[in-house]
mmCIF file of C-alpha atoms in Angstrom:
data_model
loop_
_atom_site.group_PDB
_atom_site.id
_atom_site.type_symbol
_atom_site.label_atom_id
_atom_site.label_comp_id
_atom_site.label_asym_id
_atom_site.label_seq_id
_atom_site.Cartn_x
_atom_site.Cartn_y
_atom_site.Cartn_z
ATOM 1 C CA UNK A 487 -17.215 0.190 11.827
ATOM 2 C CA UNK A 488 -15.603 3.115 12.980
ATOM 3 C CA UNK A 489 -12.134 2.897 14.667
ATOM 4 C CA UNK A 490 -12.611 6.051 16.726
ATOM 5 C CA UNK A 491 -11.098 9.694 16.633
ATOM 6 C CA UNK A 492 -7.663 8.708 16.905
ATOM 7 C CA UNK A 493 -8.147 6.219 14.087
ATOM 8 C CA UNK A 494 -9.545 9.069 11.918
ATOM 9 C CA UNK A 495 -7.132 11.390 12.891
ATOM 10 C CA UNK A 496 -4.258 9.155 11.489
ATOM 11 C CA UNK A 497 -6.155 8.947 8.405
ATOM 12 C CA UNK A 498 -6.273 12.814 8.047
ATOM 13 C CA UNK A 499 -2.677 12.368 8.270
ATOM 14 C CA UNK A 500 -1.201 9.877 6.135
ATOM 15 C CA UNK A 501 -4.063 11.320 3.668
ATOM 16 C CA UNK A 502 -3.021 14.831 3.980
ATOM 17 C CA UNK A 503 0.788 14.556 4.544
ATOM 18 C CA UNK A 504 1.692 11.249 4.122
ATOM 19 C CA UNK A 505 2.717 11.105 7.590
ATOM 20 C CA UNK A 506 4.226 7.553 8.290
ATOM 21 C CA UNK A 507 3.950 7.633 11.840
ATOM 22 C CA UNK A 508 0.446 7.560 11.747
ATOM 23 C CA UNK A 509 0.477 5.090 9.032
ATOM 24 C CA UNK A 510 2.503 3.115 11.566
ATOM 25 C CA UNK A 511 -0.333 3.472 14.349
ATOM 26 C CA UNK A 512 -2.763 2.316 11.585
ATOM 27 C CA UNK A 513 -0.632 -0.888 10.269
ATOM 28 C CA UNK A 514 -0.189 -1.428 14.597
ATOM 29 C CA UNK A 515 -3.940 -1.327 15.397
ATOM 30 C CA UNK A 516 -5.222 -3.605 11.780
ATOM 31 C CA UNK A 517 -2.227 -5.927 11.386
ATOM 32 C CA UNK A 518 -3.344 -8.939 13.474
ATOM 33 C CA UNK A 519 -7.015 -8.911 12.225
ATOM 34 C CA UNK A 520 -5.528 -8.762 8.577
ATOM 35 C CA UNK A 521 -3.522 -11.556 9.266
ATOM 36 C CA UNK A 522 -5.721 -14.052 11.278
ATOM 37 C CA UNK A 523 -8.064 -13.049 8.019
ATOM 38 C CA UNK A 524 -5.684 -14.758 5.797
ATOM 39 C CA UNK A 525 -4.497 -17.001 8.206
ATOM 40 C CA UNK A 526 -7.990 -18.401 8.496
ATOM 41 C CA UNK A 527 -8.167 -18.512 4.475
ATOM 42 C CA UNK A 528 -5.023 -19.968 3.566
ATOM 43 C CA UNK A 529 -5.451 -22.741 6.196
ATOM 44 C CA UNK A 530 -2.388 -21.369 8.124
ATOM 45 C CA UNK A 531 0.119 -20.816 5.347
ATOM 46 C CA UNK A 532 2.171 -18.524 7.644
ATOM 47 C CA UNK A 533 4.504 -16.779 4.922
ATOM 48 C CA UNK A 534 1.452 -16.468 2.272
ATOM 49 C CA UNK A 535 -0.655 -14.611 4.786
ATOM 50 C CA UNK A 536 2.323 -12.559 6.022
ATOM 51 C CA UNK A 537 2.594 -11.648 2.666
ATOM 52 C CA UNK A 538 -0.342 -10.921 1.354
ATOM 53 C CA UNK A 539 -1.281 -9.148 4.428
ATOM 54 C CA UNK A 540 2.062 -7.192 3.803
ATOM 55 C CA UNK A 541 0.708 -6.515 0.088
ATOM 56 C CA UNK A 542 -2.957 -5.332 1.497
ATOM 57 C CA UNK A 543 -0.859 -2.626 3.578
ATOM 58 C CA UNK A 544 1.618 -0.994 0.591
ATOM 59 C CA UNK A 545 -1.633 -0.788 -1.524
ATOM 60 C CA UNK A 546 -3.246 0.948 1.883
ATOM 61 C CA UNK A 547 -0.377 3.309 1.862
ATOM 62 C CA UNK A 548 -0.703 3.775 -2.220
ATOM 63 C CA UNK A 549 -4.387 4.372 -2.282
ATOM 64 C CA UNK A 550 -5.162 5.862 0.948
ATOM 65 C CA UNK A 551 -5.752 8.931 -0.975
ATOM 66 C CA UNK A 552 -9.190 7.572 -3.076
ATOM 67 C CA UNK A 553 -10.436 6.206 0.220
ATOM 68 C CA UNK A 554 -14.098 8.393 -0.218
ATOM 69 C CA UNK A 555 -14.861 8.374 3.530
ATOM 70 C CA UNK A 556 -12.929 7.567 6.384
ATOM 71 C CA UNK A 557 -15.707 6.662 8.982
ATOM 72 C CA UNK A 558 -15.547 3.139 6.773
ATOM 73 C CA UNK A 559 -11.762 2.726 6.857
ATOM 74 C CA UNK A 560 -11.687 -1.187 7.884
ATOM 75 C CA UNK A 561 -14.295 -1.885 5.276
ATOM 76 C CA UNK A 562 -12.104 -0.426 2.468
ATOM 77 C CA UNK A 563 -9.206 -2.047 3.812
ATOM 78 C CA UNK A 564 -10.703 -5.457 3.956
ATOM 79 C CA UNK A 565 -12.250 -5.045 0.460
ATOM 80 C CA UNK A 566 -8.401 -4.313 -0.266
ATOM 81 C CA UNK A 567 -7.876 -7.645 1.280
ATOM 82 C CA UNK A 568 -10.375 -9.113 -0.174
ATOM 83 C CA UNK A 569 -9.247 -8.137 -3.867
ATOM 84 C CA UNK A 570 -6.128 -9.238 -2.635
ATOM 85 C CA UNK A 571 -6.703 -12.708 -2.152
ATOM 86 C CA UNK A 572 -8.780 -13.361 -5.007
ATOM 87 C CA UNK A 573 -5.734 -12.253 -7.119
ATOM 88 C CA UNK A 574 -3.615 -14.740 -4.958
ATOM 89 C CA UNK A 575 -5.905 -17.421 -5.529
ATOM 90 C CA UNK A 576 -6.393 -16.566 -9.348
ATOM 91 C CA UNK A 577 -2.547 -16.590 -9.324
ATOM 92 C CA UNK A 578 -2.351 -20.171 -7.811
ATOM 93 C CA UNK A 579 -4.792 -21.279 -10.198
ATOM 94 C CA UNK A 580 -2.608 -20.614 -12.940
ATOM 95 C CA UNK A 581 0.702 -22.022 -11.641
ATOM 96 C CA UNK A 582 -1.043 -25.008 -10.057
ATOM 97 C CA UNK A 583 -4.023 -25.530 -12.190
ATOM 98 C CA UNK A 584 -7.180 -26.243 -11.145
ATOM 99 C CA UNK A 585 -7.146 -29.668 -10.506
ATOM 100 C CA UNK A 586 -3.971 -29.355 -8.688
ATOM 101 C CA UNK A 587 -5.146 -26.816 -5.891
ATOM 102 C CA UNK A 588 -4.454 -27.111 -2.335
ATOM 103 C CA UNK A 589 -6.034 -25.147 0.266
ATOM 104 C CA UNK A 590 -5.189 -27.202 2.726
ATOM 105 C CA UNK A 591 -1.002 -27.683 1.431
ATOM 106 C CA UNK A 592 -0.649 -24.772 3.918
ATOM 107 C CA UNK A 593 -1.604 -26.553 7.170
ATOM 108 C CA UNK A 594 0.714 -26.884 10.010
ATOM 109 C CA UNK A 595 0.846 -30.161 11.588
ATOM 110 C CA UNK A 596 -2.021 -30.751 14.176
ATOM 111 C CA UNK A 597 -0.785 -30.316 17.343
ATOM 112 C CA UNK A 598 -3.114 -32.330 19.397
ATOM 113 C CA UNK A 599 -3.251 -29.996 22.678
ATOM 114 C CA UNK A 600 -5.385 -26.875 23.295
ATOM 115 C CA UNK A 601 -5.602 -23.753 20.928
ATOM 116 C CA UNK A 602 -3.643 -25.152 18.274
ATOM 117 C CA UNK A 603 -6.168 -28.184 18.263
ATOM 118 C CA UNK A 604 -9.212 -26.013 18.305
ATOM 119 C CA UNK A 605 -7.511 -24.313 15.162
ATOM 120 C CA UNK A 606 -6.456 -27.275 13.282
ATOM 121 C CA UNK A 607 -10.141 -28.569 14.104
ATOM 122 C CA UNK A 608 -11.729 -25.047 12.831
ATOM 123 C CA UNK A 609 -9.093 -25.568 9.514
ATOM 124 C CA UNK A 610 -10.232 -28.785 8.756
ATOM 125 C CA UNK A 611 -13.838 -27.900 8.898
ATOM 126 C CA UNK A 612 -13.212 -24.753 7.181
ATOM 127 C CA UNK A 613 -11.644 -26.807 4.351
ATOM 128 C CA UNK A 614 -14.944 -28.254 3.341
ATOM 129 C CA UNK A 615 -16.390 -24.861 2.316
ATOM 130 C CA UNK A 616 -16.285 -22.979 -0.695
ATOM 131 C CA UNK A 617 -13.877 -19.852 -1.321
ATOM 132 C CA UNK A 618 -16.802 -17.235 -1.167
ATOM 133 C CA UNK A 619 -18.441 -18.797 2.043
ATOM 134 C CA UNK A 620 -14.990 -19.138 3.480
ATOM 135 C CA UNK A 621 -14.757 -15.651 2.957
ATOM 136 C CA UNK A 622 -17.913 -14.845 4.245
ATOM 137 C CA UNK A 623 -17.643 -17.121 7.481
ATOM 138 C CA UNK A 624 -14.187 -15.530 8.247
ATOM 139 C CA UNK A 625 -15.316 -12.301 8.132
ATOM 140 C CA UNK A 626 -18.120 -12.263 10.026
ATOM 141 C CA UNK A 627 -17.069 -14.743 12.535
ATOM 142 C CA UNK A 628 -13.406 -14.087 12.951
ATOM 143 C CA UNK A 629 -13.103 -10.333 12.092
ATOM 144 C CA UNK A 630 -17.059 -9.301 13.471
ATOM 145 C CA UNK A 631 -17.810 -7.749 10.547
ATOM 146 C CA UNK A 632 -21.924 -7.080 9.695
ATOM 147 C CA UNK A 633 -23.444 -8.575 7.118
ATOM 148 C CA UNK A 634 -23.562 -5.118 5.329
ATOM 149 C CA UNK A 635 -19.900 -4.843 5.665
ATOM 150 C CA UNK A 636 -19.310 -7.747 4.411
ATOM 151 C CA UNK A 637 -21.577 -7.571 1.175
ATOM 152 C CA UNK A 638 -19.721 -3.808 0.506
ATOM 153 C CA UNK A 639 -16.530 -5.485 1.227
ATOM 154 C CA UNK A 640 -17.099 -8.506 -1.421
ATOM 155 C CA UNK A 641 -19.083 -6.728 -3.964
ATOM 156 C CA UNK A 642 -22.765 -9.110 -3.651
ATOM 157 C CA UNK A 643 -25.653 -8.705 -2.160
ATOM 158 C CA UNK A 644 -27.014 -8.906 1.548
ATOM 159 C CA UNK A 645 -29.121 -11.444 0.575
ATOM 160 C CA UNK A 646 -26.303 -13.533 -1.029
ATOM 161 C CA UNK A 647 -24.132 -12.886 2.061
ATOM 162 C CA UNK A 648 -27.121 -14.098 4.493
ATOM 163 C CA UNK A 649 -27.468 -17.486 2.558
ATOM 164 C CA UNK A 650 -23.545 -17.456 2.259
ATOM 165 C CA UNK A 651 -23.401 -17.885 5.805
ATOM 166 C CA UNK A 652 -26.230 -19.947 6.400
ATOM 167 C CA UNK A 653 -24.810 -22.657 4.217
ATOM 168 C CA UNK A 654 -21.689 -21.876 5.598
ATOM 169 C CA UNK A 655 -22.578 -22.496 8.742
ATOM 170 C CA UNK A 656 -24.795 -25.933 8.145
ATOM 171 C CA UNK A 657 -21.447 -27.430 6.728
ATOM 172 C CA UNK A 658 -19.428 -26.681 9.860
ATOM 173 C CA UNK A 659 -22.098 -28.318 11.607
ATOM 174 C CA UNK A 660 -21.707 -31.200 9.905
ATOM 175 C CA UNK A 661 -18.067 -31.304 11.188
ATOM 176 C CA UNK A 662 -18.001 -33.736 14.168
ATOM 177 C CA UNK A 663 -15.107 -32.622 15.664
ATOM 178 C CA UNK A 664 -15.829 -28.487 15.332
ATOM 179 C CA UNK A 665 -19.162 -29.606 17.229
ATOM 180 C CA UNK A 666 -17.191 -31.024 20.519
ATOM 181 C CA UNK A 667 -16.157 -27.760 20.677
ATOM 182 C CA UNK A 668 -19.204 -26.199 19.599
ATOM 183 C CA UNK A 669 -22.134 -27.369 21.566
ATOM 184 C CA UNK B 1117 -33.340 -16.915 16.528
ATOM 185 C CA UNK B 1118 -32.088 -16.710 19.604
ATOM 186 C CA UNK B 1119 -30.418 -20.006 19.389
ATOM 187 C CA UNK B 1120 -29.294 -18.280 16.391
ATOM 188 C CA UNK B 1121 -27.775 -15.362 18.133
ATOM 189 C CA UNK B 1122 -25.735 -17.735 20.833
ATOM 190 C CA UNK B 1123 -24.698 -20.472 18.014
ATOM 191 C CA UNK B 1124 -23.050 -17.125 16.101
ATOM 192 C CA UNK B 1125 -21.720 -16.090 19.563
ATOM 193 C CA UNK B 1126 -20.699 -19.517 20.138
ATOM 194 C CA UNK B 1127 -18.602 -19.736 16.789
ATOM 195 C CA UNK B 1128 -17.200 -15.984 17.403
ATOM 196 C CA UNK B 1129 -15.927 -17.278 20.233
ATOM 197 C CA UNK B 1130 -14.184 -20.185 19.041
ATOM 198 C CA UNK B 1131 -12.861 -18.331 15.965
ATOM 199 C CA UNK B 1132 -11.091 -15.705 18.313
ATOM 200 C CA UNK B 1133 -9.594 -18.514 20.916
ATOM 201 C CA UNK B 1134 -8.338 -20.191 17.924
ATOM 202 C CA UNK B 1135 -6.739 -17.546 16.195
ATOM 203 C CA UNK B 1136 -5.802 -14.828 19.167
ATOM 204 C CA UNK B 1137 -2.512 -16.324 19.357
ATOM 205 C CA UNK B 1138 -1.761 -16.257 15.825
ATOM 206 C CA UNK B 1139 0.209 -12.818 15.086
ATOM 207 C CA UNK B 1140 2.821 -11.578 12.242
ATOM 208 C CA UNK B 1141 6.600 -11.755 12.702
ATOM 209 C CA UNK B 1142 7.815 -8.820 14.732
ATOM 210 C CA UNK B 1143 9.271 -6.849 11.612
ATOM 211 C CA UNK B 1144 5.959 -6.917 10.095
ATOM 212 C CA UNK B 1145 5.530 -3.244 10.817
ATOM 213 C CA UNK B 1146 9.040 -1.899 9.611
ATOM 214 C CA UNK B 1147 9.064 -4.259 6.315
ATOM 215 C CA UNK B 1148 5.262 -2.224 5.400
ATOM 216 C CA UNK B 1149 6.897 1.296 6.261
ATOM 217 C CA UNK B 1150 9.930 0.007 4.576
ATOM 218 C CA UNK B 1151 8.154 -1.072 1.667
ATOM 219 C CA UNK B 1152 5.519 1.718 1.239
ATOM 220 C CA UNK B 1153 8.851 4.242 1.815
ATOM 221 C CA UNK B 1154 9.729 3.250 -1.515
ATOM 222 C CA UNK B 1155 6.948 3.335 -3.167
ATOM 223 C CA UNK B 1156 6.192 6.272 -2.041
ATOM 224 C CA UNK B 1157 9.785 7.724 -3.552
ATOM 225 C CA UNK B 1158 9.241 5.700 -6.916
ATOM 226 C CA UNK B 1159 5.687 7.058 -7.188
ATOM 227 C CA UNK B 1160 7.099 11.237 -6.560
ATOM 228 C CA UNK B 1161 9.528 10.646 -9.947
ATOM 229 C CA UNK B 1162 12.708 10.058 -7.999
ATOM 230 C CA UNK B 1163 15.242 8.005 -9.436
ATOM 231 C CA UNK B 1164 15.839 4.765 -7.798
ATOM 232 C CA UNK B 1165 19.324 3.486 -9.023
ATOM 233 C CA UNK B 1166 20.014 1.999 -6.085
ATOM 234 C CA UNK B 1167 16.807 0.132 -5.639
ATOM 235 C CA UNK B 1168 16.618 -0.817 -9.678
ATOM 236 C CA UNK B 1169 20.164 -1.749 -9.910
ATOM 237 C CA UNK B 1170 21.149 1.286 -12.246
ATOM 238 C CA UNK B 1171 18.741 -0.665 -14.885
ATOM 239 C CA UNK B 1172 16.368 2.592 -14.924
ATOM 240 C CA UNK B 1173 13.902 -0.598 -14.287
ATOM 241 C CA UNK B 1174 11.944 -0.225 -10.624
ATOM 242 C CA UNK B 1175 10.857 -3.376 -9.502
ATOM 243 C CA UNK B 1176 7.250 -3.133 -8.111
ATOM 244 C CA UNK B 1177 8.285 -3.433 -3.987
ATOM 245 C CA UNK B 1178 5.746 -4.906 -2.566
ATOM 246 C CA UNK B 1179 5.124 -7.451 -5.233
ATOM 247 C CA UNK B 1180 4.914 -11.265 -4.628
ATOM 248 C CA UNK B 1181 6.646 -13.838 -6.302
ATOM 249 C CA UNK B 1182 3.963 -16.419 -6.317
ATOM 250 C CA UNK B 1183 5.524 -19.041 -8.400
ATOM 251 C CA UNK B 1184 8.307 -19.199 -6.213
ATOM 252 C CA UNK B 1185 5.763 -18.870 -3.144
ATOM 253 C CA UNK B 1186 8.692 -16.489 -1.574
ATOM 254 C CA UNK B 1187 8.668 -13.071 -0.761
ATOM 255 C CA UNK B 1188 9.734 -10.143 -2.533
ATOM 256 C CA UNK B 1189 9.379 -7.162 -0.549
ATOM 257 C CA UNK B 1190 12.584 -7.670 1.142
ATOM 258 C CA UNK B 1191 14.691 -7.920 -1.943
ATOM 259 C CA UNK B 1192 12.876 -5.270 -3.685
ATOM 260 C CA UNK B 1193 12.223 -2.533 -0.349
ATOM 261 C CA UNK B 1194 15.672 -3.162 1.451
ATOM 262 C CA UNK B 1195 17.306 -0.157 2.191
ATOM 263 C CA UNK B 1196 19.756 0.625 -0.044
ATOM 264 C CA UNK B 1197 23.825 0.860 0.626
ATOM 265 C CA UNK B 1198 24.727 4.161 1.791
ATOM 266 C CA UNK B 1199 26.541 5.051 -1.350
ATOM 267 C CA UNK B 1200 23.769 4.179 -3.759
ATOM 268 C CA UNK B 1201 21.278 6.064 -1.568
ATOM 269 C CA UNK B 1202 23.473 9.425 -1.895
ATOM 270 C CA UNK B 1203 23.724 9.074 -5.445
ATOM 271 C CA UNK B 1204 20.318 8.115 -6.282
ATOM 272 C CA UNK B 1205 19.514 11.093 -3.950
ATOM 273 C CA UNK B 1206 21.760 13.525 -5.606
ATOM 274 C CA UNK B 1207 20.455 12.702 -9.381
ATOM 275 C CA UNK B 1208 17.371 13.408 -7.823
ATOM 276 C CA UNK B 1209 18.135 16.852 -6.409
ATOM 277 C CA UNK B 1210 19.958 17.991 -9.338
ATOM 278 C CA UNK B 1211 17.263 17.007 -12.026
ATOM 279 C CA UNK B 1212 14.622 18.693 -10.012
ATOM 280 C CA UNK B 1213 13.487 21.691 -12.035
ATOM 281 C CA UNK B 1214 13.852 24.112 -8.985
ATOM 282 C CA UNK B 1215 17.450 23.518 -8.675
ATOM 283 C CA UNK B 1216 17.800 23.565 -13.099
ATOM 284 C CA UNK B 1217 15.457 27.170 -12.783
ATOM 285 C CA UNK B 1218 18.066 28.221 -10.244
ATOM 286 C CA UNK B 1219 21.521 26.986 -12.116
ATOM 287 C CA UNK B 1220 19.871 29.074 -15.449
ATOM 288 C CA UNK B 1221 19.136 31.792 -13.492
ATOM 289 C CA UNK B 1222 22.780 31.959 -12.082
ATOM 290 C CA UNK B 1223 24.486 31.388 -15.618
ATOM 291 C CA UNK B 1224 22.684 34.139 -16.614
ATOM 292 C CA UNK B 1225 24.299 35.975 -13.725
ATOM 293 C CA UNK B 1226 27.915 35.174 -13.784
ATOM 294 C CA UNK B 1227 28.048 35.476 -17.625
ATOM 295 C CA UNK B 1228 26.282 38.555 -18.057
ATOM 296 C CA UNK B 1229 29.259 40.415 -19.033
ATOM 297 C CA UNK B 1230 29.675 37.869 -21.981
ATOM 298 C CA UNK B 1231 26.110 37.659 -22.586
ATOM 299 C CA UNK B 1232 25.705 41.309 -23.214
ATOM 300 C CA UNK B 1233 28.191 41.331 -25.567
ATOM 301 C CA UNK B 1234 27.116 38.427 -28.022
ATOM 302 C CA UNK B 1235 23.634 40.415 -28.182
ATOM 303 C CA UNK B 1236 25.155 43.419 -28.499
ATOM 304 C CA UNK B 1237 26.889 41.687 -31.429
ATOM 305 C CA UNK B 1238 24.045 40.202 -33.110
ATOM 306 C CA UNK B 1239 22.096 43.365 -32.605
ATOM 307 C CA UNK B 1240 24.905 45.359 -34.465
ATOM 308 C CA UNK B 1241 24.597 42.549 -37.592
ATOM 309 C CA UNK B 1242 21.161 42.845 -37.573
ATOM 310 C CA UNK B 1243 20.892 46.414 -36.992
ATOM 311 C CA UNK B 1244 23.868 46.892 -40.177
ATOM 312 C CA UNK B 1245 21.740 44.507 -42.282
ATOM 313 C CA UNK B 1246 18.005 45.361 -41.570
ATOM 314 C CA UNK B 1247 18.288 48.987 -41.304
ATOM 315 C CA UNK B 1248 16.327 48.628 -38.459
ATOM 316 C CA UNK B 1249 16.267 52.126 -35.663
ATOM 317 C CA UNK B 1250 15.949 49.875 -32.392
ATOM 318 C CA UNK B 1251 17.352 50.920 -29.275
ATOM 319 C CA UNK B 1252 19.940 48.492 -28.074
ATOM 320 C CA UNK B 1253 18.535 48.631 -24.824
ATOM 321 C CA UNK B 1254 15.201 47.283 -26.022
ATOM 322 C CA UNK B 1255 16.756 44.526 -27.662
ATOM 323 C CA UNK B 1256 18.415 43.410 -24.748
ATOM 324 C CA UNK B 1257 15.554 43.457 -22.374
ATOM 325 C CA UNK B 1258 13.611 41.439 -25.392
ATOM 326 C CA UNK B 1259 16.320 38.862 -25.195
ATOM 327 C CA UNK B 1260 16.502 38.647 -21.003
ATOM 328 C CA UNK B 1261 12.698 38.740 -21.723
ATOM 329 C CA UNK B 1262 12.640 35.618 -23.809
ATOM 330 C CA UNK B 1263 15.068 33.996 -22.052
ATOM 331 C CA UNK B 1264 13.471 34.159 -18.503
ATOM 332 C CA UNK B 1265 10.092 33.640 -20.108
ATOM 333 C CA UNK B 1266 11.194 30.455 -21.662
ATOM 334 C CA UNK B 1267 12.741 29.160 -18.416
ATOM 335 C CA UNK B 1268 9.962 29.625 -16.577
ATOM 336 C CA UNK B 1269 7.487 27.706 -19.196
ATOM 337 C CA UNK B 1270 10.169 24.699 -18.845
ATOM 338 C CA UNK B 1271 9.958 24.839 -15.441
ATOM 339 C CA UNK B 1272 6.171 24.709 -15.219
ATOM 340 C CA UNK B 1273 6.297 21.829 -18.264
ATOM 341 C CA UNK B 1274 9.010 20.303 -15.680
ATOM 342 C CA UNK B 1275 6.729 20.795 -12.276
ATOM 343 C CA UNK B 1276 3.319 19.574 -14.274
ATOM 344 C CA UNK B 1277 5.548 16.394 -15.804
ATOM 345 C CA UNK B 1278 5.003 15.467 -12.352
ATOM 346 C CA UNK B 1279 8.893 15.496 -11.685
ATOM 347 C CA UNK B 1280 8.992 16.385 -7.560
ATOM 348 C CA UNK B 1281 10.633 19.709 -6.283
ATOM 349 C CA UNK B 1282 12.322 19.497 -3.671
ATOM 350 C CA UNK B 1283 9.840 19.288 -0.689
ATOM 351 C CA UNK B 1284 10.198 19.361 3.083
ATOM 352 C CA UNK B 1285 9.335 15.777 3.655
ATOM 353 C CA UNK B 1286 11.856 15.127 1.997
ATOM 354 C CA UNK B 1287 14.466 17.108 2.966
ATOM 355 C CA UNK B 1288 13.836 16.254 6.519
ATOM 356 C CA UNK B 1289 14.051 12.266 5.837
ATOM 357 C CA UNK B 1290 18.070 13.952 4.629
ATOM 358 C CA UNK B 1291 18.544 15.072 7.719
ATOM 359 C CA UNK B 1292 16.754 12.185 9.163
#
């Protein structure tokens, strides 16, 4: 998933000369899909996804220079993501314990008009899965990554991706609400 | 599998509408530049008194605070005070083994008058005490010899420690 010549170009640069204008264009052009990515995992916690996306950026900028081939930039920098979250999660776990973990704490109130409806209804049924399909379904749903991006990105196999988002996908159907929206 | 194909379109489609709204806070951008500016001077060797509090101990900028569930990247990236940032700046020019190469070399310079003399000196001791027939002129181009050789080997061990000469980058965020 190749962000063009531009995209490359900037790259070069921050690579070569760690030229922060073109890191700039690069944080520009990836910030919003970074965030909706964490938005979409953290069930809206605003200031955790601002913050890990934040993190996912500074290690960008610090390890920009082991990135092996630019022509796969946004899969490297979701796989940063990625690693990102599960150390955010792991980090939970241990303050919160187990037992005590809430994905859902995060939520913003439902407003009961329009978009933010549709997203409270898409949180709720997103709730239900588990953290790798939630991962999975995010990705290639909200994001558009392929199926191969998505199994370099998380480390496991096309084949566990594929069933990943089957199941995935058979428990938001079983969300009533998602399927008013989803005919 | 084509129901398939318009089901995934279907949910595509309802993941973007829900979320295409949903955007960072407007400093986003400057607190990552912010942030990875400082890294980037912590990672070149530079000291960051201002940033550390004096401590010598550089908080990791960009790290979160999870137990607190706040952020940290502002406390630990904010700019410094403009006095802190010229003194942090300075120790960092003056430590840098291009400038310490170039203060030896001038010591060597303005003292040379004095230098001579102490060799000349020592050469005269040794000379009265070893019987040895060596030109003093010899002797004094062995000493400048050692003396500039050993310079330059610090200076290498200084630049291979890793510890940043001066560079352009950085001398144009100064005039920045």
């Amino acid at each position: 998933m190749s962000g063009g010549v531009d995209e490359l170009a900037w790259i070069s640069r921050v690579r070569l000369f760690r030229d922060e204008q073109a890191f700039r264009k690069i944080v520009e052009r990836y910030k919003n899909r970074v965030f909706r990515l964490f938005l979409s995992l953290s069930n809206s916690d605003r200031d955790l996804s601002e913050d890990c996306a934040q993190e996912t950026f500074i290690r960008v900028w610090d390890s920009i220079g082991g990135l092996t081939n630019p022509m796969h930039f946004s899969t490297w920098l979701y796989r940063i993501a990625y690693n990102i979250w599960l150390d955010t999660r792991r980090r939970q776990k241990e303050t919160q314990g187990i037992e005590g973990l809430d994905l859902c704490g995060g939520s913003e109130a439902a407003d009961l008009t329009d978009v933010r409806d549709l997203k409270s209804v898409l949180e709720r049924a997103l709730s239900v899965l588990n953290e790798q399909e939630r991962m999975v379904i995010s990705l290639f749903y909200l994001n558009e990554m392929s199926i191969k991006e998505i199994s370099k990105i998380t480390g496991v196999l096309e084949s566990t991706v594929r069933s990943s988002l089957t199941r995935g996908r058979a428990k938001l159907r079983q969300s009533a609400e998602l399927n008013e929206y989803w005919k | 599998m084509k129901k398939n194909r318009s089901e995934e379109e279907q949910l595509r489609g309802l993941f973007a509408e829900a979320y295409s709204k949903e955007m960072p806070g407007e400093d986003f951008t400057d607190k990552v530049m912010e942030s990875s500016g400082r890294r980037q001077e912590v990672s070149a060797g530079r000291r960051v008194v201002s940033v550390a509090g004096g401590s010598g101990v550089v908080p990791e900028v960009g790290q979160l605070d999870r137990d607190a569930g706040r952020r940290m990247v502002s406390e630990a990236g904010r700019k410094p005070d403009g006095a802190a940032r010229f003194v942090s700046r300075l120790a960092a020019i003056v430590t840098s083994p291009l400038v310490l190469l170039v203060v030896v070399m001038a010591c060597l310079f303005l003292f040379r008058e004095e230098i001579i003399r102490v060799i000349m000196n020592v050469w005269g001791q040794m000379q009265a005490a070893t019987n040895i027939s060596l030109q003093p002129d010899f002797f004094l181009l062995a000493v400048f010899g050692i003396v500039a050789g050993g310079s330059l080997v610090l200076w290498m061990a200084l630049v291979e420690s890793d510890r940043k000469v001066i560079d352009l980058d950085d001398i144009r965020r100064h005039l920045k």
